[in-house]
Coordinates of C-alpha atoms in Angstrom, one line a residue:
M215 CA -53.0 -8.8 -79.9
E216 CA -52.2 -9.6 -76.2
T217 CA -52.8 -5.9 -75.3
D218 CA -56.2 -5.9 -76.9
N219 CA -57.2 -9.0 -74.9
T220 CA -56.1 -7.3 -71.7
K221 CA -58.4 -4.4 -72.5
T222 CA -61.4 -6.5 -73.0
T223 CA -61.0 -8.9 -70.2
L224 CA -60.3 -6.6 -67.2
R225 CA -61.4 -7.9 -63.9
P226 CA -64.6 -6.4 -62.3
A227 CA -62.5 -4.7 -59.6
S228 CA -60.3 -2.9 -62.3
L229 CA -63.4 -1.9 -64.1
R230 CA -64.9 -0.4 -61.0
W231 CA -61.8 1.7 -60.5
K232 CA -62.4 3.0 -64.1
I233 CA -65.9 3.9 -63.0
L234 CA -64.4 5.9 -60.2
R235 CA -62.0 7.7 -62.6
Q236 CA -64.9 8.4 -64.9
A237 CA -66.9 9.9 -62.0
L238 CA -64.0 12.1 -60.9
L239 CA -63.4 13.4 -64.5
R240 CA -67.2 13.9 -64.9
R241 CA -67.0 13.4 -68.6
S242 CA -70.3 13.9 -70.4
S243 CA -69.4 11.5 -73.2
P244 CA -66.6 9.2 -74.2
Q245 CA -63.7 10.7 -76.2
N246 CA -63.1 7.9 -78.6
S247 CA -64.5 4.5 -79.6
D248 CA -62.1 2.6 -77.3
E249 CA -63.4 4.5 -74.3
Q250 CA -67.0 4.0 -75.4
S251 CA -66.4 0.3 -75.6
Q252 CA -64.9 0.2 -72.1
I253 CA -67.8 2.2 -70.6
G254 CA -70.2 -0.3 -72.2
V255 CA -68.4 -3.1 -70.4
M256 CA -68.4 -1.0 -67.1
N257 CA -72.1 -0.6 -67.3
R258 CA -72.5 -4.3 -67.6
I259 CA -70.2 -4.9 -64.6
S260 CA -71.6 -2.4 -62.2
R261 CA -74.2 -3.8 -59.7
K262 CA -75.2 -0.4 -58.3
T263 CA -78.9 0.2 -58.5
T264 CA -81.5 2.8 -57.7
Q265 CA -84.2 0.2 -57.2
G266 CA -82.8 -2.7 -55.2
F267 CA -85.3 -5.0 -53.7
N268 CA -87.8 -2.1 -53.4
L269 CA -88.9 -3.4 -49.9
I270 CA -89.4 0.0 -48.3
P271 CA -91.2 2.6 -50.6
C272 CA -89.5 5.9 -50.7
Q273 CA -90.4 9.2 -52.3
L274 CA -88.3 12.3 -53.1
I275 CA -89.7 15.2 -51.0
E276 CA -87.5 18.0 -52.0
K277 CA -84.2 18.7 -53.7
I278 CA -82.2 21.0 -51.4
S279 CA -81.3 24.1 -53.5
N280 CA -77.6 24.8 -54.1
S281 CA -76.8 21.3 -52.7
R282 CA -76.2 17.7 -53.8
D283 CA -78.7 16.6 -51.1
A284 CA -82.4 15.9 -51.0
R285 CA -85.0 14.9 -48.4
V286 CA -86.4 11.5 -49.0
C287 CA -89.5 10.0 -47.2
Y288 CA -89.5 6.3 -46.4
T289 CA -92.9 4.7 -45.8
L290 CA -92.5 1.7 -43.6
P291 CA -94.7 -1.2 -44.8
V292 CA -96.1 -2.0 -41.3
A293 CA -99.4 -0.6 -40.0
G294 CA -98.9 2.1 -37.4
S295 CA -95.2 2.7 -38.2
P296 CA -94.0 6.3 -38.6
K297 CA -92.6 7.7 -41.8
L298 CA -88.9 8.4 -41.8
F299 CA -87.3 11.4 -43.4
L300 CA -83.7 11.2 -44.5
T301 CA -81.3 13.7 -46.0
Q302 CA -79.1 12.0 -48.6
R303 CA -77.3 12.6 -51.8
V304 CA -79.2 12.2 -55.0
D305 CA -76.5 12.5 -57.7
N306 CA -74.1 9.8 -58.9
H307 CA -71.0 11.9 -59.0
A308 CA -68.0 11.3 -56.8
D309 CA -66.4 14.5 -55.4
L310 CA -62.6 14.7 -55.2
G311 CA -63.0 16.1 -51.6
D312 CA -64.8 12.9 -50.6
F313 CA -61.8 10.8 -51.6
E314 CA -59.3 13.1 -49.9
I315 CA -61.2 12.6 -46.6
C316 CA -61.2 8.8 -47.3
N317 CA -57.5 8.8 -47.8
R318 CA -56.8 10.9 -44.7
C319 CA -59.1 8.7 -42.5
N320 CA -58.2 5.4 -44.2
I321 CA -61.9 4.7 -44.8
D322 CA -64.1 4.0 -47.9
N323 CA -66.6 6.2 -49.5
T324 CA -69.5 3.7 -50.0
G325 CA -71.7 5.3 -47.4
L326 CA -72.1 8.4 -49.6
V327 CA -72.5 6.7 -53.0
C328 CA -76.1 5.5 -52.7
H329 CA -78.6 3.7 -50.5
W330 CA -77.4 0.0 -50.7
P331 CA -79.9 -2.9 -51.2
S332 CA -78.5 -4.9 -48.4
E333 CA -79.4 -2.1 -45.9
D334 CA -82.9 -2.3 -47.4
A335 CA -83.0 -6.0 -46.6
L336 CA -81.7 -5.4 -43.0
A337 CA -84.3 -2.7 -42.4
F338 CA -87.1 -4.8 -43.8
F339 CA -86.0 -7.8 -41.7
S340 CA -86.0 -5.7 -38.6
L341 CA -89.6 -4.7 -39.1
S342 CA -90.7 -8.3 -38.7
H343 CA -88.3 -9.2 -35.9
A344 CA -88.8 -6.5 -33.3
D345 CA -88.4 -9.1 -30.5
M346 CA -84.8 -9.4 -31.4
F347 CA -84.2 -5.7 -30.5
R348 CA -86.8 -5.0 -27.9
S349 CA -85.2 -3.6 -24.7
K350 CA -81.7 -4.2 -26.2
R351 CA -78.7 -2.1 -26.8
V352 CA -78.0 -2.1 -30.5
I353 CA -75.2 -0.7 -32.7
E354 CA -75.2 -0.5 -36.4
L355 CA -71.7 -0.6 -38.1
G356 CA -71.0 1.1 -41.4
S357 CA -74.4 2.6 -41.4
G358 CA -74.4 4.9 -44.4
Y359 CA -77.3 7.3 -44.1
G360 CA -78.7 5.3 -41.3
L361 CA -81.9 3.9 -42.6
A362 CA -81.7 0.5 -40.9
G363 CA -80.7 1.9 -37.5
L364 CA -83.5 4.5 -37.7
V365 CA -86.0 1.7 -38.5
I366 CA -84.9 -0.3 -35.5
A367 CA -85.1 2.8 -33.3
A368 CA -88.6 3.8 -34.5
T369 CA -90.3 0.4 -34.5
T370 CA -88.8 -2.2 -32.1
E371 CA -88.7 -0.5 -28.7
A372 CA -85.0 -1.0 -28.4
L373 CA -83.4 0.5 -25.3
E374 CA -80.6 2.3 -27.2
V375 CA -79.6 2.4 -30.9
V376 CA -76.2 3.7 -31.9
I377 CA -75.8 4.4 -35.6
S378 CA -72.1 4.5 -36.5
D379 CA -69.8 5.0 -39.5
G380 CA -66.1 5.6 -39.9
N381 CA -66.5 8.4 -42.4
P382 CA -67.1 11.8 -40.7
Q383 CA -69.1 13.1 -43.6
V384 CA -71.4 10.1 -43.3
V385 CA -71.8 10.7 -39.6
D386 CA -72.9 14.3 -40.3
Y387 CA -75.7 12.9 -42.4
I388 CA -76.6 10.3 -39.7
Q389 CA -76.9 13.0 -37.1
R390 CA -79.1 15.2 -39.3
N391 CA -81.4 12.2 -39.9
V392 CA -81.5 11.3 -36.2
D393 CA -82.5 14.9 -35.4
A394 CA -85.1 15.0 -38.2
N395 CA -86.8 11.8 -36.9
S396 CA -86.4 12.3 -33.1
G397 CA -90.2 12.3 -32.6
A398 CA -90.5 8.8 -33.9
F399 CA -88.2 7.0 -31.4
G400 CA -90.4 7.0 -28.3
D401 CA -88.3 6.1 -25.2
T402 CA -85.4 4.7 -27.3
T403 CA -82.2 6.6 -27.0
V404 CA -80.6 7.2 -30.4
K405 CA -77.2 8.7 -31.2
S406 CA -74.7 8.9 -34.0
M407 CA -71.1 7.9 -33.6
T408 CA -67.8 8.1 -35.5
L409 CA -66.3 4.6 -35.1
H410 CA -63.2 3.3 -36.9
W411 CA -63.0 -0.4 -36.8
N412 CA -59.2 -0.3 -36.2
Q413 CA -59.3 2.2 -33.3
D414 CA -58.3 1.1 -29.8
D415 CA -59.6 4.0 -27.6
F416 CA -63.2 3.0 -27.1
P417 CA -63.3 1.5 -23.6
Y418 CA -66.7 3.1 -23.0
I419 CA -68.4 0.8 -25.5
V420 CA -66.5 -2.4 -25.1
D421 CA -68.7 -5.3 -23.8
T422 CA -71.8 -3.2 -24.2
F423 CA -74.2 -4.3 -27.0
D424 CA -76.8 -7.0 -27.1
V425 CA -77.1 -6.7 -30.9
I426 CA -74.7 -5.5 -33.7
V427 CA -76.2 -5.0 -37.1
A428 CA -74.4 -4.3 -40.4
S429 CA -75.2 -4.5 -44.1
D430 CA -72.7 -4.8 -47.0
C431 CA -69.7 -4.3 -44.8
T432 CA -67.6 -7.3 -45.9
F433 CA -66.7 -6.2 -49.5
F434 CA -63.3 -4.7 -48.7
K435 CA -61.0 -7.5 -47.6
E436 CA -58.4 -5.1 -46.1
F437 CA -61.0 -4.2 -43.4
H438 CA -61.9 -7.8 -42.4
K439 CA -59.4 -8.3 -39.6
D440 CA -60.5 -5.0 -37.8
L441 CA -64.2 -5.7 -38.4
A442 CA -64.0 -9.1 -36.8
R443 CA -62.0 -7.8 -33.9
I444 CA -64.4 -4.9 -33.2
I445 CA -67.4 -7.3 -33.2
K446 CA -65.7 -9.3 -30.5
F447 CA -65.0 -6.2 -28.5
L448 CA -68.5 -4.7 -28.8
L449 CA -70.6 -7.7 -28.0
K450 CA -71.8 -8.0 -24.4
K451 CA -70.1 -10.9 -22.7
V452 CA -72.7 -11.6 -20.0
G453 CA -76.0 -12.9 -21.3
P454 CA -77.0 -13.6 -24.9
S455 CA -75.6 -11.3 -27.7
E456 CA -75.1 -11.6 -31.4
A457 CA -74.2 -9.7 -34.6
L458 CA -76.5 -9.8 -37.6
F459 CA -74.7 -9.2 -40.9
F460 CA -76.5 -8.9 -44.3
S461 CA -73.8 -9.5 -46.9
P462 CA -73.7 -10.8 -50.5
K463 CA -71.0 -13.4 -51.1
R464 CA -69.1 -11.3 -53.7
G465 CA -66.7 -14.0 -54.9
D466 CA -64.7 -15.1 -51.9
S467 CA -65.1 -11.8 -49.9
L468 CA -67.7 -13.1 -47.5
D469 CA -65.8 -16.4 -47.0
K470 CA -62.6 -14.5 -46.2
F471 CA -64.4 -12.4 -43.6
L472 CA -65.8 -15.6 -42.0
E473 CA -62.2 -16.9 -41.8
E474 CA -61.4 -13.9 -39.7
I475 CA -64.5 -14.5 -37.6
E476 CA -63.3 -18.0 -36.8
G477 CA -59.8 -16.7 -36.2
N478 CA -61.2 -14.5 -33.4
H479 CA -62.8 -17.6 -31.8
L480 CA -66.3 -16.4 -32.8
H481 CA -69.1 -18.6 -34.0
F482 CA -71.4 -18.0 -37.0
S483 CA -74.2 -19.5 -39.0
I484 CA -75.4 -18.5 -42.5
I485 CA -79.0 -18.3 -43.5
E486 CA -79.9 -18.0 -47.2
N487 CA -83.7 -17.8 -46.9
Y488 CA -84.5 -15.7 -43.9
N489 CA -87.5 -13.7 -45.0
A490 CA -90.3 -14.9 -47.3
E491 CA -90.8 -11.5 -49.1
I492 CA -87.1 -10.9 -49.7
W493 CA -86.7 -14.4 -51.0
K494 CA -89.7 -14.0 -53.3
R495 CA -88.2 -10.8 -54.8
H496 CA -84.8 -12.5 -55.2
Q497 CA -86.5 -15.4 -57.1
M498 CA -88.3 -12.9 -59.4
L499 CA -85.0 -11.2 -60.2
M500 CA -83.3 -14.5 -60.8
S501 CA -86.1 -15.3 -63.2
G502 CA -85.5 -12.3 -65.4
D503 CA -87.4 -9.4 -63.7
E504 CA -85.8 -6.4 -65.4
S505 CA -86.3 -3.9 -62.6
W506 CA -82.7 -4.6 -61.5
P507 CA -80.5 -4.9 -64.6
N508 CA -77.5 -7.2 -64.2
Y509 CA -78.9 -8.8 -61.0
D510 CA -76.6 -11.6 -59.9
K511 CA -77.0 -13.7 -56.8
D512 CA -73.3 -13.7 -55.9
H513 CA -73.0 -9.9 -56.0
C514 CA -76.5 -8.8 -55.1
Y515 CA -78.3 -11.1 -52.8
P516 CA -77.5 -10.6 -49.1
F517 CA -77.1 -13.7 -46.9
L518 CA -77.9 -13.3 -43.2
V519 CA -74.9 -14.2 -41.1
R520 CA -75.5 -14.6 -37.3
I521 CA -72.3 -14.2 -35.3
T522 CA -72.0 -15.0 -31.6
L523 CA -69.2 -15.2 -28.9

């Protein structure tokens, strides 16, 4: 009886590892009733979504033949803004080769999994706060396919935008997307960068950036210490500078990250309602809008955390 209770009350983290196992095996259907029951629980636990807040309309342009990739067009909801074209994966399968690279580089694979809703919120927020980036040097950490960094580069007249990730596969996608949208950046310098938060050999970018942006980068607690440290290294010491993080609470994950921020003698403030449209959509989802099944504020709604020296 004790064993049965353990099976039915697994923690969400354990269930997510089962999702990963299921993705690697690529089973088309459960093999027995017990597996079918567990997959039903996994589907209730998973917060991944293809819709998110639906703040920036996107459209599939073409599926690239003999590839897992597709070209997607993002139409920015601001008059006069260019359309952005991104190459990204469109299937939901994890590839064993992806995880081999993760293990070798000591990184996670989240940048390849999907376009995450917190990045949608960061990109949308940037559209209405161009003054925060104008004539500034900006770096995005843990960028995934790079949507937010590309939006900042295309719409805010930033001086420079560096779009970084620690996963070399992800950085390949970022560079392809930078190249594909180069005509949209005006005088803004845009580049991709492989950046591991625990590396020490980056003197050329220390004390450089006016603004750091990141979305959904605080989930893995084992990366908190290095992430807080690199924020302190990257922020410009002379003149105003800040980091803008868009992160759900996810249990105590965000709180633990903020403890590391304080431990590095950095300052922070948390803003819950930072954009009227994002807050409106959050309220609709909390009221039962079914466009995002299993929506939960703790796991899904990104708070804005502003971090300064």
